[in-house]
Amino acid sequence: MSSVVTENCIKCKYMECVAVCPADCFHEGPNFLVIDPAKCMNCTLCIVVCPVGAIYMQHEVPEIQRNFIELNEELSAFWPSITTPKSPPSDAHKWNGIPHKLALLAR
Ligand code: F3S
């Protein structure tokens, strides 16, 4: 069981999650972060600190976003690990809650 980053992280990428992760689980893509399920201890710290509510425990991922479980596993295999937070995009606040952001995911 791991935590899962879902759609609302895309283009928000606040990185608060990276700062609290005790297991260095996060991997960074151009406009989204994912969790390596093999490393995640499911401590849930990242769920608490994400300002846009983008992270769920795996069994609580909303039905419409279940595809993000596989996406975290797939992308964490080749995106680089990130253990130090960076600044979020300057327009991050504009993307919070915008629907259908999966189409904007950059690999
Ligand atoms: Fe994304 Fe939230 Fe982390 S927006 S980068 S999951 S703090």
PDB file of N, CA and C and ligand atoms in Angstrom:
ATOM      1  N   MET A   1       0.846  -1.198   0.000  1.00  0.00           N
ATOM      2  CA  MET A   1       0.000   0.000   0.000  1.00  0.00           C
ATOM      3  C   MET A   1       0.877   1.243   0.000  1.00  0.00           C
ATOM      4  N   SER A   2       0.570   2.182  -0.877  1.00  0.00           N
ATOM      5  CA  SER A   2       1.347   3.423  -0.917  1.00  0.00           C
ATOM      6  C   SER A   2       0.401   4.598  -1.086  1.00  0.00           C
ATOM      7  N   SER A   3       0.968   5.778  -0.953  1.00  0.00           N
ATOM      8  CA  SER A   3       0.213   6.980  -1.281  1.00  0.00           C
ATOM      9  C   SER A   3       0.403   7.256  -2.773  1.00  0.00           C
ATOM     10  N   VAL A   4      -0.539   8.014  -3.347  1.00  0.00           N
ATOM     11  CA  VAL A   4      -0.585   8.200  -4.799  1.00  0.00           C
ATOM     12  C   VAL A   4      -0.807   9.685  -5.109  1.00  0.00           C
ATOM     13  N   VAL A   5       0.014  10.231  -5.998  1.00  0.00           N
ATOM     14  CA  VAL A   5      -0.192  11.608  -6.452  1.00  0.00           C
ATOM     15  C   VAL A   5      -1.201  11.586  -7.605  1.00  0.00           C
ATOM     16  N   THR A   6      -2.186  12.464  -7.538  1.00  0.00           N
ATOM     17  CA  THR A   6      -3.238  12.448  -8.557  1.00  0.00           C
ATOM     18  C   THR A   6      -3.292  13.772  -9.336  1.00  0.00           C
ATOM     19  N   GLU A   7      -4.328  13.892 -10.143  1.00  0.00           N
ATOM     20  CA  GLU A   7      -4.398  14.910 -11.196  1.00  0.00           C
ATOM     21  C   GLU A   7      -4.177  16.350 -10.735  1.00  0.00           C
ATOM     22  N   ASN A   8      -4.624  16.702  -9.560  1.00  0.00           N
ATOM     23  CA  ASN A   8      -4.540  18.125  -9.207  1.00  0.00           C
ATOM     24  C   ASN A   8      -3.115  18.608  -8.980  1.00  0.00           C
ATOM     25  N   CYS A   9      -2.166  17.708  -8.894  1.00  0.00           N
ATOM     26  CA  CYS A   9      -0.751  18.122  -8.805  1.00  0.00           C
ATOM     27  C   CYS A   9      -0.252  18.692 -10.134  1.00  0.00           C
ATOM     28  N   ILE A  10      -0.829  18.239 -11.239  1.00  0.00           N
ATOM     29  CA  ILE A  10      -0.322  18.661 -12.554  1.00  0.00           C
ATOM     30  C   ILE A  10      -0.390  20.181 -12.678  1.00  0.00           C
ATOM     31  N   LYS A  11       0.742  20.786 -12.991  1.00  0.00           N
ATOM     32  CA  LYS A  11       0.926  22.228 -13.155  1.00  0.00           C
ATOM     33  C   LYS A  11       0.773  23.018 -11.847  1.00  0.00           C
ATOM     34  N   CYS A  12       0.531  22.345 -10.738  1.00  0.00           N
ATOM     35  CA  CYS A  12       0.550  23.002  -9.416  1.00  0.00           C
ATOM     36  C   CYS A  12       1.925  22.738  -8.788  1.00  0.00           C
ATOM     37  N   LYS A  13       2.241  21.466  -8.569  1.00  0.00           N
ATOM     38  CA  LYS A  13       3.604  21.070  -8.199  1.00  0.00           C
ATOM     39  C   LYS A  13       4.181  21.920  -7.062  1.00  0.00           C
ATOM     40  N   TYR A  14       3.464  21.967  -5.967  1.00  0.00           N
ATOM     41  CA  TYR A  14       3.879  22.821  -4.850  1.00  0.00           C
ATOM     42  C   TYR A  14       5.095  22.311  -4.084  1.00  0.00           C
ATOM     43  N   MET A  15       5.331  21.001  -4.137  1.00  0.00           N
ATOM     44  CA  MET A  15       6.538  20.392  -3.556  1.00  0.00           C
ATOM     45  C   MET A  15       6.605  20.364  -2.034  1.00  0.00           C
ATOM     46  N   GLU A  16       5.537  20.740  -1.357  1.00  0.00           N
ATOM     47  CA  GLU A  16       5.516  20.604   0.108  1.00  0.00           C
ATOM     48  C   GLU A  16       5.708  19.135   0.489  1.00  0.00           C
ATOM     49  N   CYS A  17       5.231  18.253  -0.354  1.00  0.00           N
ATOM     50  CA  CYS A  17       5.305  16.815  -0.109  1.00  0.00           C
ATOM     51  C   CYS A  17       6.755  16.336  -0.027  1.00  0.00           C
ATOM     52  N   VAL A  18       7.580  16.896  -0.884  1.00  0.00           N
ATOM     53  CA  VAL A  18       8.984  16.478  -0.934  1.00  0.00           C
ATOM     54  C   VAL A  18       9.681  16.793   0.394  1.00  0.00           C
ATOM     55  N   ALA A  19       9.335  17.931   0.967  1.00  0.00           N
ATOM     56  CA  ALA A  19       9.994  18.386   2.197  1.00  0.00           C
ATOM     57  C   ALA A  19       9.714  17.461   3.383  1.00  0.00           C
ATOM     58  N   VAL A  20       8.576  16.797   3.396  1.00  0.00           N
ATOM     59  CA  VAL A  20       8.209  15.996   4.569  1.00  0.00           C
ATOM     60  C   VAL A  20       8.417  14.492   4.385  1.00  0.00           C
ATOM     61  N   CYS A  21       8.682  14.054   3.168  1.00  0.00           N
ATOM     62  CA  CYS A  21       8.782  12.611   2.923  1.00  0.00           C
ATOM     63  C   CYS A  21      10.012  12.014   3.622  1.00  0.00           C
ATOM     64  N   PRO A  22       9.812  11.046   4.526  1.00  0.00           N
ATOM     65  CA  PRO A  22      10.949  10.460   5.226  1.00  0.00           C
ATOM     66  C   PRO A  22      11.629   9.337   4.451  1.00  0.00           C
ATOM     67  N   ALA A  23      11.083   8.994   3.295  1.00  0.00           N
ATOM     68  CA  ALA A  23      11.593   7.829   2.564  1.00  0.00           C
ATOM     69  C   ALA A  23      12.067   8.164   1.148  1.00  0.00           C
ATOM     70  N   ASP A  24      12.177   9.459   0.839  1.00  0.00           N
ATOM     71  CA  ASP A  24      12.657   9.890  -0.490  1.00  0.00           C
ATOM     72  C   ASP A  24      11.900   9.203  -1.626  1.00  0.00           C
ATOM     73  N   CYS A  25      10.594   9.239  -1.532  1.00  0.00           N
ATOM     74  CA  CYS A  25       9.741   8.524  -2.493  1.00  0.00           C
ATOM     75  C   CYS A  25       9.444   9.279  -3.768  1.00  0.00           C
ATOM     76  N   PHE A  26       9.678  10.603  -3.754  1.00  0.00           N
ATOM     77  CA  PHE A  26       9.156  11.404  -4.861  1.00  0.00           C
ATOM     78  C   PHE A  26      10.094  11.427  -6.065  1.00  0.00           C
ATOM     79  N   HIS A  27       9.481  11.452  -7.238  1.00  0.00           N
ATOM     80  CA  HIS A  27      10.203  11.553  -8.498  1.00  0.00           C
ATOM     81  C   HIS A  27       9.568  12.682  -9.298  1.00  0.00           C
ATOM     82  N   GLU A  28      10.427  13.444  -9.983  1.00  0.00           N
ATOM     83  CA  GLU A  28       9.980  14.680 -10.612  1.00  0.00           C
ATOM     84  C   GLU A  28       9.940  14.607 -12.126  1.00  0.00           C
ATOM     85  N   GLY A  29       8.788  15.001 -12.676  1.00  0.00           N
ATOM     86  CA  GLY A  29       8.667  15.214 -14.106  1.00  0.00           C
ATOM     87  C   GLY A  29       8.544  16.701 -14.382  1.00  0.00           C
ATOM     88  N   PRO A  30       8.362  17.088 -15.643  1.00  0.00           N
ATOM     89  CA  PRO A  30       8.333  18.509 -15.993  1.00  0.00           C
ATOM     90  C   PRO A  30       7.242  19.305 -15.268  1.00  0.00           C
ATOM     91  N   ASN A  31       6.059  18.732 -15.079  1.00  0.00           N
ATOM     92  CA  ASN A  31       4.998  19.511 -14.413  1.00  0.00           C
ATOM     93  C   ASN A  31       4.163  18.674 -13.439  1.00  0.00           C
ATOM     94  N   PHE A  32       4.765  17.626 -12.884  1.00  0.00           N
ATOM     95  CA  PHE A  32       4.030  16.702 -12.013  1.00  0.00           C
ATOM     96  C   PHE A  32       5.044  15.900 -11.209  1.00  0.00           C
ATOM     97  N   LEU A  33       4.641  15.494 -10.024  1.00  0.00           N
ATOM     98  CA  LEU A  33       5.478  14.604  -9.221  1.00  0.00           C
ATOM     99  C   LEU A  33       4.745  13.282  -9.037  1.00  0.00           C
ATOM    100  N   VAL A  34       5.495  12.214  -8.853  1.00  0.00           N
ATOM    101  CA  VAL A  34       4.894  10.914  -8.557  1.00  0.00           C
ATOM    102  C   VAL A  34       5.618  10.287  -7.368  1.00  0.00           C
ATOM    103  N   ILE A  35       4.963   9.293  -6.787  1.00  0.00           N
ATOM    104  CA  ILE A  35       5.513   8.542  -5.665  1.00  0.00           C
ATOM    105  C   ILE A  35       5.909   7.152  -6.150  1.00  0.00           C
ATOM    106  N   ASP A  36       7.106   6.720  -5.771  1.00  0.00           N
ATOM    107  CA  ASP A  36       7.515   5.352  -6.058  1.00  0.00           C
ATOM    108  C   ASP A  36       6.838   4.435  -5.040  1.00  0.00           C
ATOM    109  N   PRO A  37       5.899   3.602  -5.487  1.00  0.00           N
ATOM    110  CA  PRO A  37       5.154   2.772  -4.543  1.00  0.00           C
ATOM    111  C   PRO A  37       6.032   1.749  -3.822  1.00  0.00           C
ATOM    112  N   ALA A  38       7.178   1.449  -4.404  1.00  0.00           N
ATOM    113  CA  ALA A  38       8.071   0.470  -3.770  1.00  0.00           C
ATOM    114  C   ALA A  38       8.787   1.073  -2.556  1.00  0.00           C
ATOM    115  N   LYS A  39       8.884   2.400  -2.522  1.00  0.00           N
ATOM    116  CA  LYS A  39       9.579   3.057  -1.413  1.00  0.00           C
ATOM    117  C   LYS A  39       8.630   3.617  -0.366  1.00  0.00           C
ATOM    118  N   CYS A  40       7.400   3.920  -0.755  1.00  0.00           N
ATOM    119  CA  CYS A  40       6.467   4.614   0.141  1.00  0.00           C
ATOM    120  C   CYS A  40       6.108   3.754   1.353  1.00  0.00           C
ATOM    121  N   MET A  41       6.178   4.377   2.536  1.00  0.00           N
ATOM    122  CA  MET A  41       5.832   3.683   3.784  1.00  0.00           C
ATOM    123  C   MET A  41       4.403   4.002   4.196  1.00  0.00           C
ATOM    124  N   ASN A  42       3.730   4.813   3.372  1.00  0.00           N
ATOM    125  CA  ASN A  42       2.358   5.228   3.659  1.00  0.00           C
ATOM    126  C   ASN A  42       2.239   5.950   5.004  1.00  0.00           C
ATOM    127  N   CYS A  43       3.199   6.821   5.258  1.00  0.00           N
ATOM    128  CA  CYS A  43       3.170   7.578   6.525  1.00  0.00           C
ATOM    129  C   CYS A  43       2.091   8.648   6.498  1.00  0.00           C
ATOM    130  N   THR A  44       1.658   9.040   5.306  1.00  0.00           N
ATOM    131  CA  THR A  44       0.583  10.015   5.034  1.00  0.00           C
ATOM    132  C   THR A  44       0.976  11.478   5.318  1.00  0.00           C
ATOM    133  N   LEU A  45       2.233  11.733   5.637  1.00  0.00           N
ATOM    134  CA  LEU A  45       2.644  13.119   5.883  1.00  0.00           C
ATOM    135  C   LEU A  45       2.412  13.986   4.645  1.00  0.00           C
ATOM    136  N   CYS A  46       2.704  13.445   3.477  1.00  0.00           N
ATOM    137  CA  CYS A  46       2.551  14.229   2.245  1.00  0.00           C
ATOM    138  C   CYS A  46       1.084  14.554   1.976  1.00  0.00           C
ATOM    139  N   ILE A  47       0.207  13.652   2.350  1.00  0.00           N
ATOM    140  CA  ILE A  47      -1.225  13.884   2.138  1.00  0.00           C
ATOM    141  C   ILE A  47      -1.660  15.106   2.935  1.00  0.00           C
ATOM    142  N   VAL A  48      -1.153  15.219   4.138  1.00  0.00           N
ATOM    143  CA  VAL A  48      -1.538  16.308   5.036  1.00  0.00           C
ATOM    144  C   VAL A  48      -1.034  17.657   4.523  1.00  0.00           C
ATOM    145  N   VAL A  49       0.177  17.690   3.977  1.00  0.00           N
ATOM    146  CA  VAL A  49       0.770  18.992   3.645  1.00  0.00           C
ATOM    147  C   VAL A  49       0.467  19.486   2.230  1.00  0.00           C
ATOM    148  N   CYS A  50       0.024  18.634   1.333  1.00  0.00           N
ATOM    149  CA  CYS A  50      -0.239  19.104  -0.036  1.00  0.00           C
ATOM    150  C   CYS A  50      -1.343  20.159  -0.008  1.00  0.00           C
ATOM    151  N   PRO A  51      -1.046  21.387  -0.450  1.00  0.00           N
ATOM    152  CA  PRO A  51      -2.037  22.462  -0.334  1.00  0.00           C
ATOM    153  C   PRO A  51      -3.216  22.324  -1.283  1.00  0.00           C
ATOM    154  N   VAL A  52      -3.120  21.413  -2.266  1.00  0.00           N
ATOM    155  CA  VAL A  52      -4.229  21.264  -3.212  1.00  0.00           C
ATOM    156  C   VAL A  52      -4.878  19.880  -3.116  1.00  0.00           C
ATOM    157  N   GLY A  53      -4.545  19.123  -2.078  1.00  0.00           N
ATOM    158  CA  GLY A  53      -5.208  17.842  -1.849  1.00  0.00           C
ATOM    159  C   GLY A  53      -5.003  16.830  -2.964  1.00  0.00           C
ATOM    160  N   ALA A  54      -3.804  16.813  -3.526  1.00  0.00           N
ATOM    161  CA  ALA A  54      -3.567  15.958  -4.699  1.00  0.00           C
ATOM    162  C   ALA A  54      -3.157  14.529  -4.346  1.00  0.00           C
ATOM    163  N   ILE A  55      -2.861  14.249  -3.064  1.00  0.00           N
ATOM    164  CA  ILE A  55      -2.335  12.924  -2.707  1.00  0.00           C
ATOM    165  C   ILE A  55      -3.349  12.158  -1.856  1.00  0.00           C
ATOM    166  N   TYR A  56      -3.506  10.896  -2.193  1.00  0.00           N
ATOM    167  CA  TYR A  56      -4.440  10.010  -1.481  1.00  0.00           C
ATOM    168  C   TYR A  56      -3.738   8.718  -1.099  1.00  0.00           C
ATOM    169  N   MET A  57      -4.222   8.094  -0.043  1.00  0.00           N
ATOM    170  CA  MET A  57      -3.826   6.712   0.185  1.00  0.00           C
ATOM    171  C   MET A  57      -4.417   5.892  -0.967  1.00  0.00           C
ATOM    172  N   GLN A  58      -3.703   4.871  -1.361  1.00  0.00           N
ATOM    173  CA  GLN A  58      -4.099   4.126  -2.560  1.00  0.00           C
ATOM    174  C   GLN A  58      -5.559   3.672  -2.531  1.00  0.00           C
ATOM    175  N   HIS A  59      -6.006   3.177  -1.398  1.00  0.00           N
ATOM    176  CA  HIS A  59      -7.377   2.659  -1.363  1.00  0.00           C
ATOM    177  C   HIS A  59      -8.416   3.776  -1.310  1.00  0.00           C
ATOM    178  N   GLU A  60      -7.971   5.018  -1.193  1.00  0.00           N
ATOM    179  CA  GLU A  60      -8.908   6.144  -1.154  1.00  0.00           C
ATOM    180  C   GLU A  60      -8.863   6.999  -2.428  1.00  0.00           C
ATOM    181  N   VAL A  61      -8.075   6.583  -3.407  1.00  0.00           N
ATOM    182  CA  VAL A  61      -8.032   7.328  -4.668  1.00  0.00           C
ATOM    183  C   VAL A  61      -9.435   7.294  -5.292  1.00  0.00           C
ATOM    184  N   PRO A  62      -9.972   8.458  -5.640  1.00  0.00           N
ATOM    185  CA  PRO A  62     -11.311   8.475  -6.244  1.00  0.00           C
ATOM    186  C   PRO A  62     -11.377   7.599  -7.498  1.00  0.00           C
ATOM    187  N   GLU A  63     -12.505   6.979  -7.708  1.00  0.00           N
ATOM    188  CA  GLU A  63     -12.686   6.037  -8.817  1.00  0.00           C
ATOM    189  C   GLU A  63     -12.213   6.622 -10.148  1.00  0.00           C
ATOM    190  N   ILE A  64     -12.546   7.868 -10.384  1.00  0.00           N
ATOM    191  CA  ILE A  64     -12.229   8.507 -11.671  1.00  0.00           C
ATOM    192  C   ILE A  64     -10.723   8.745 -11.843  1.00  0.00           C
ATOM    193  N   GLN A  65      -9.981   8.600 -10.748  1.00  0.00           N
ATOM    194  CA  GLN A  65      -8.531   8.836 -10.837  1.00  0.00           C
ATOM    195  C   GLN A  65      -7.712   7.580 -10.544  1.00  0.00           C
ATOM    196  N   ARG A  66      -8.341   6.422 -10.615  1.00  0.00           N
ATOM    197  CA  ARG A  66      -7.634   5.176 -10.305  1.00  0.00           C
ATOM    198  C   ARG A  66      -6.461   4.945 -11.265  1.00  0.00           C
ATOM    199  N   ASN A  67      -6.524   5.522 -12.465  1.00  0.00           N
ATOM    200  CA  ASN A  67      -5.432   5.366 -13.429  1.00  0.00           C
ATOM    201  C   ASN A  67      -4.124   5.981 -12.914  1.00  0.00           C
ATOM    202  N   PHE A  68      -4.220   6.877 -11.937  1.00  0.00           N
ATOM    203  CA  PHE A  68      -3.005   7.489 -11.395  1.00  0.00           C
ATOM    204  C   PHE A  68      -2.199   6.503 -10.542  1.00  0.00           C
ATOM    205  N   ILE A  69      -2.793   5.439 -10.091  1.00  0.00           N
ATOM    206  CA  ILE A  69      -2.036   4.428  -9.328  1.00  0.00           C
ATOM    207  C   ILE A  69      -0.965   3.828 -10.240  1.00  0.00           C
ATOM    208  N   GLU A  70      -1.367   3.428 -11.425  1.00  0.00           N
ATOM    209  CA  GLU A  70      -0.395   2.880 -12.390  1.00  0.00           C
ATOM    210  C   GLU A  70       0.564   3.944 -12.888  1.00  0.00           C
ATOM    211  N   LEU A  71       0.061   5.148 -13.050  1.00  0.00           N
ATOM    212  CA  LEU A  71       0.902   6.235 -13.566  1.00  0.00           C
ATOM    213  C   LEU A  71       2.041   6.556 -12.593  1.00  0.00           C
ATOM    214  N   ASN A  72       1.775   6.548 -11.284  1.00  0.00           N
ATOM    215  CA  ASN A  72       2.839   6.769 -10.303  1.00  0.00           C
ATOM    216  C   ASN A  72       3.895   5.690 -10.422  1.00  0.00           C
ATOM    217  N   GLU A  73       3.466   4.455 -10.553  1.00  0.00           N
ATOM    218  CA  GLU A  73       4.417   3.350 -10.650  1.00  0.00           C
ATOM    219  C   GLU A  73       5.235   3.454 -11.943  1.00  0.00           C
ATOM    220  N   GLU A  74       4.552   3.735 -13.038  1.00  0.00           N
ATOM    221  CA  GLU A  74       5.218   3.797 -14.346  1.00  0.00           C
ATOM    222  C   GLU A  74       6.242   4.941 -14.398  1.00  0.00           C
ATOM    223  N   LEU A  75       5.822   6.143 -14.028  1.00  0.00           N
ATOM    224  CA  LEU A  75       6.695   7.311 -14.201  1.00  0.00           C
ATOM    225  C   LEU A  75       7.816   7.348 -13.168  1.00  0.00           C
ATOM    226  N   SER A  76       7.596   6.821 -11.982  1.00  0.00           N
ATOM    227  CA  SER A  76       8.658   6.832 -10.962  1.00  0.00           C
ATOM    228  C   SER A  76       9.823   5.933 -11.364  1.00  0.00           C
ATOM    229  N   ALA A  77       9.589   5.039 -12.311  1.00  0.00           N
ATOM    230  CA  ALA A  77      10.656   4.143 -12.754  1.00  0.00           C
ATOM    231  C   ALA A  77      11.698   4.866 -13.605  1.00  0.00           C
ATOM    232  N   PHE A  78      11.303   5.992 -14.242  1.00  0.00           N
ATOM    233  CA  PHE A  78      12.313   6.667 -15.071  1.00  0.00           C
ATOM    234  C   PHE A  78      12.459   8.156 -14.810  1.00  0.00           C
ATOM    235  N   TRP A  79      11.554   8.772 -14.079  1.00  0.00           N
ATOM    236  CA  TRP A  79      11.787  10.167 -13.689  1.00  0.00           C
ATOM    237  C   TRP A  79      12.809  10.200 -12.543  1.00  0.00           C
ATOM    238  N   PRO A  80      13.626  11.262 -12.461  1.00  0.00           N
ATOM    239  CA  PRO A  80      14.644  11.338 -11.396  1.00  0.00           C
ATOM    240  C   PRO A  80      14.025  11.567 -10.023  1.00  0.00           C
ATOM    241  N   SER A  81      14.701  11.050  -9.030  1.00  0.00           N
ATOM    242  CA  SER A  81      14.293  11.245  -7.642  1.00  0.00           C
ATOM    243  C   SER A  81      14.476  12.718  -7.263  1.00  0.00           C
ATOM    244  N   ILE A  82      13.576  13.223  -6.424  1.00  0.00           N
ATOM    245  CA  ILE A  82      13.737  14.583  -5.892  1.00  0.00           C
ATOM    246  C   ILE A  82      13.595  14.522  -4.375  1.00  0.00           C
ATOM    247  N   THR A  83      14.593  15.057  -3.676  1.00  0.00           N
ATOM    248  CA  THR A  83      14.575  14.997  -2.208  1.00  0.00           C
ATOM    249  C   THR A  83      14.631  16.385  -1.572  1.00  0.00           C
ATOM    250  N   THR A  84      14.870  17.410  -2.401  1.00  0.00           N
ATOM    251  CA  THR A  84      14.878  18.791  -1.900  1.00  0.00           C
ATOM    252  C   THR A  84      13.846  19.584  -2.680  1.00  0.00           C
ATOM    253  N   PRO A  85      12.905  20.214  -1.992  1.00  0.00           N
ATOM    254  CA  PRO A  85      11.863  20.943  -2.716  1.00  0.00           C
ATOM    255  C   PRO A  85      12.425  22.138  -3.487  1.00  0.00           C
ATOM    256  N   LYS A  86      11.797  22.434  -4.614  1.00  0.00           N
ATOM    257  CA  LYS A  86      12.104  23.642  -5.383  1.00  0.00           C
ATOM    258  C   LYS A  86      10.890  24.569  -5.288  1.00  0.00           C
ATOM    259  N   SER A  87      11.004  25.737  -5.888  1.00  0.00           N
ATOM    260  CA  SER A  87       9.861  26.656  -5.906  1.00  0.00           C
ATOM    261  C   SER A  87       8.794  26.116  -6.848  1.00  0.00           C
ATOM    262  N   PRO A  88       7.532  26.294  -6.496  1.00  0.00           N
ATOM    263  CA  PRO A  88       6.468  25.886  -7.418  1.00  0.00           C
ATOM    264  C   PRO A  88       6.410  26.833  -8.617  1.00  0.00           C
ATOM    265  N   PRO A  89       5.707  26.433  -9.679  1.00  0.00           N
ATOM    266  CA  PRO A  89       5.551  27.337 -10.824  1.00  0.00           C
ATOM    267  C   PRO A  89       4.875  28.633 -10.373  1.00  0.00           C
ATOM    268  N   SER A  90       5.218  29.748 -11.012  1.00  0.00           N
ATOM    269  CA  SER A  90       4.677  31.044 -10.593  1.00  0.00           C
ATOM    270  C   SER A  90       3.160  31.121 -10.770  1.00  0.00           C
ATOM    271  N   ASP A  91       2.625  30.316 -11.677  1.00  0.00           N
ATOM    272  CA  ASP A  91       1.169  30.353 -11.903  1.00  0.00           C
ATOM    273  C   ASP A  91       0.464  29.139 -11.285  1.00  0.00           C
ATOM    274  N   ALA A  92       1.109  28.493 -10.315  1.00  0.00           N
ATOM    275  CA  ALA A  92       0.547  27.269  -9.722  1.00  0.00           C
ATOM    276  C   ALA A  92      -0.880  27.478  -9.214  1.00  0.00           C
ATOM    277  N   HIS A  93      -1.119  28.617  -8.579  1.00  0.00           N
ATOM    278  CA  HIS A  93      -2.440  28.863  -7.975  1.00  0.00           C
ATOM    279  C   HIS A  93      -3.555  28.880  -9.015  1.00  0.00           C
ATOM    280  N   LYS A  94      -3.223  29.202 -10.244  1.00  0.00           N
ATOM    281  CA  LYS A  94      -4.261  29.274 -11.292  1.00  0.00           C
ATOM    282  C   LYS A  94      -4.752  27.892 -11.701  1.00  0.00           C
ATOM    283  N   TRP A  95      -3.956  26.864 -11.398  1.00  0.00           N
ATOM    284  CA  TRP A  95      -4.277  25.519 -11.880  1.00  0.00           C
ATOM    285  C   TRP A  95      -4.964  24.655 -10.837  1.00  0.00           C
ATOM    286  N   ASN A  96      -5.090  25.141  -9.624  1.00  0.00           N
ATOM    287  CA  ASN A  96      -5.735  24.351  -8.574  1.00  0.00           C
ATOM    288  C   ASN A  96      -7.198  24.119  -8.921  1.00  0.00           C
ATOM    289  N   GLY A  97      -7.568  22.859  -9.039  1.00  0.00           N
ATOM    290  CA  GLY A  97      -8.968  22.510  -9.257  1.00  0.00           C
ATOM    291  C   GLY A  97      -9.408  22.546 -10.711  1.00  0.00           C
ATOM    292  N   ILE A  98      -8.514  22.893 -11.624  1.00  0.00           N
ATOM    293  CA  ILE A  98      -8.878  22.886 -13.048  1.00  0.00           C
ATOM    294  C   ILE A  98      -9.060  21.431 -13.485  1.00  0.00           C
ATOM    295  N   PRO A  99     -10.195  21.092 -14.092  1.00  0.00           N
ATOM    296  CA  PRO A  99     -10.429  19.684 -14.477  1.00  0.00           C
ATOM    297  C   PRO A  99      -9.643  19.278 -15.721  1.00  0.00           C
ATOM    298  N   HIS A 100      -9.532  17.978 -15.887  1.00  0.00           N
ATOM    299  CA  HIS A 100      -8.941  17.372 -17.092  1.00  0.00           C
ATOM    300  C   HIS A 100      -7.490  17.801 -17.327  1.00  0.00           C
ATOM    301  N   LYS A 101      -6.715  17.899 -16.270  1.00  0.00           N
ATOM    302  CA  LYS A 101      -5.318  18.302 -16.431  1.00  0.00           C
ATOM    303  C   LYS A 101      -4.436  17.156 -16.917  1.00  0.00           C
ATOM    304  N   LEU A 102      -4.947  15.935 -16.890  1.00  0.00           N
ATOM    305  CA  LEU A 102      -4.135  14.811 -17.348  1.00  0.00           C
ATOM    306  C   LEU A 102      -3.645  15.038 -18.777  1.00  0.00           C
ATOM    307  N   ALA A 103      -4.468  15.694 -19.593  1.00  0.00           N
ATOM    308  CA  ALA A 103      -4.087  15.971 -20.982  1.00  0.00           C
ATOM    309  C   ALA A 103      -2.867  16.904 -21.053  1.00  0.00           C
ATOM    310  N   LEU A 104      -2.577  17.597 -19.961  1.00  0.00           N
ATOM    311  CA  LEU A 104      -1.454  18.552 -19.938  1.00  0.00           C
ATOM    312  C   LEU A 104      -0.199  17.950 -19.326  1.00  0.00           C
ATOM    313  N   LEU A 105      -0.277  16.698 -18.901  1.00  0.00           N
ATOM    314  CA  LEU A 105       0.885  16.049 -18.273  1.00  0.00           C
ATOM    315  C   LEU A 105       2.043  15.972 -19.270  1.00  0.00           C
ATOM    316  N   ALA A 106       3.175  16.545 -18.884  1.00  0.00           N
ATOM    317  CA  ALA A 106       4.368  16.500 -19.732  1.00  0.00           C
ATOM    318  C   ALA A 106       5.274  15.380 -19.259  1.00  0.00           C
ATOM    319  N   ARG A 107       5.771  14.624 -20.169  1.00  0.00           N
ATOM    320  CA  ARG A 107       6.700  13.541 -19.827  1.00  0.00           C
ATOM    321  C   ARG A 107       8.084  13.935 -20.230  1.00  0.00           C
TER     322      ARG A 107
HETATM  323 FE1  F3S B   1       2.075  18.106  -6.102  1.00  0.00          FE
HETATM  324 FE2  F3S B   1       0.950  18.634  -3.813  1.00  0.00          FE
HETATM  325 FE3  F3S B   1       3.386  17.684  -3.880  1.00  0.00          FE
HETATM  326  S1  F3S B   1       0.793  19.856  -5.656  1.00  0.00           S
HETATM  327  S2  F3S B   1       4.237  18.457  -5.775  1.00  0.00           S
HETATM  328  S3  F3S B   1       1.559  16.619  -4.570  1.00  0.00           S
HETATM  329  S4  F3S B   1       2.606  19.240  -2.465  1.00  0.00           S
END
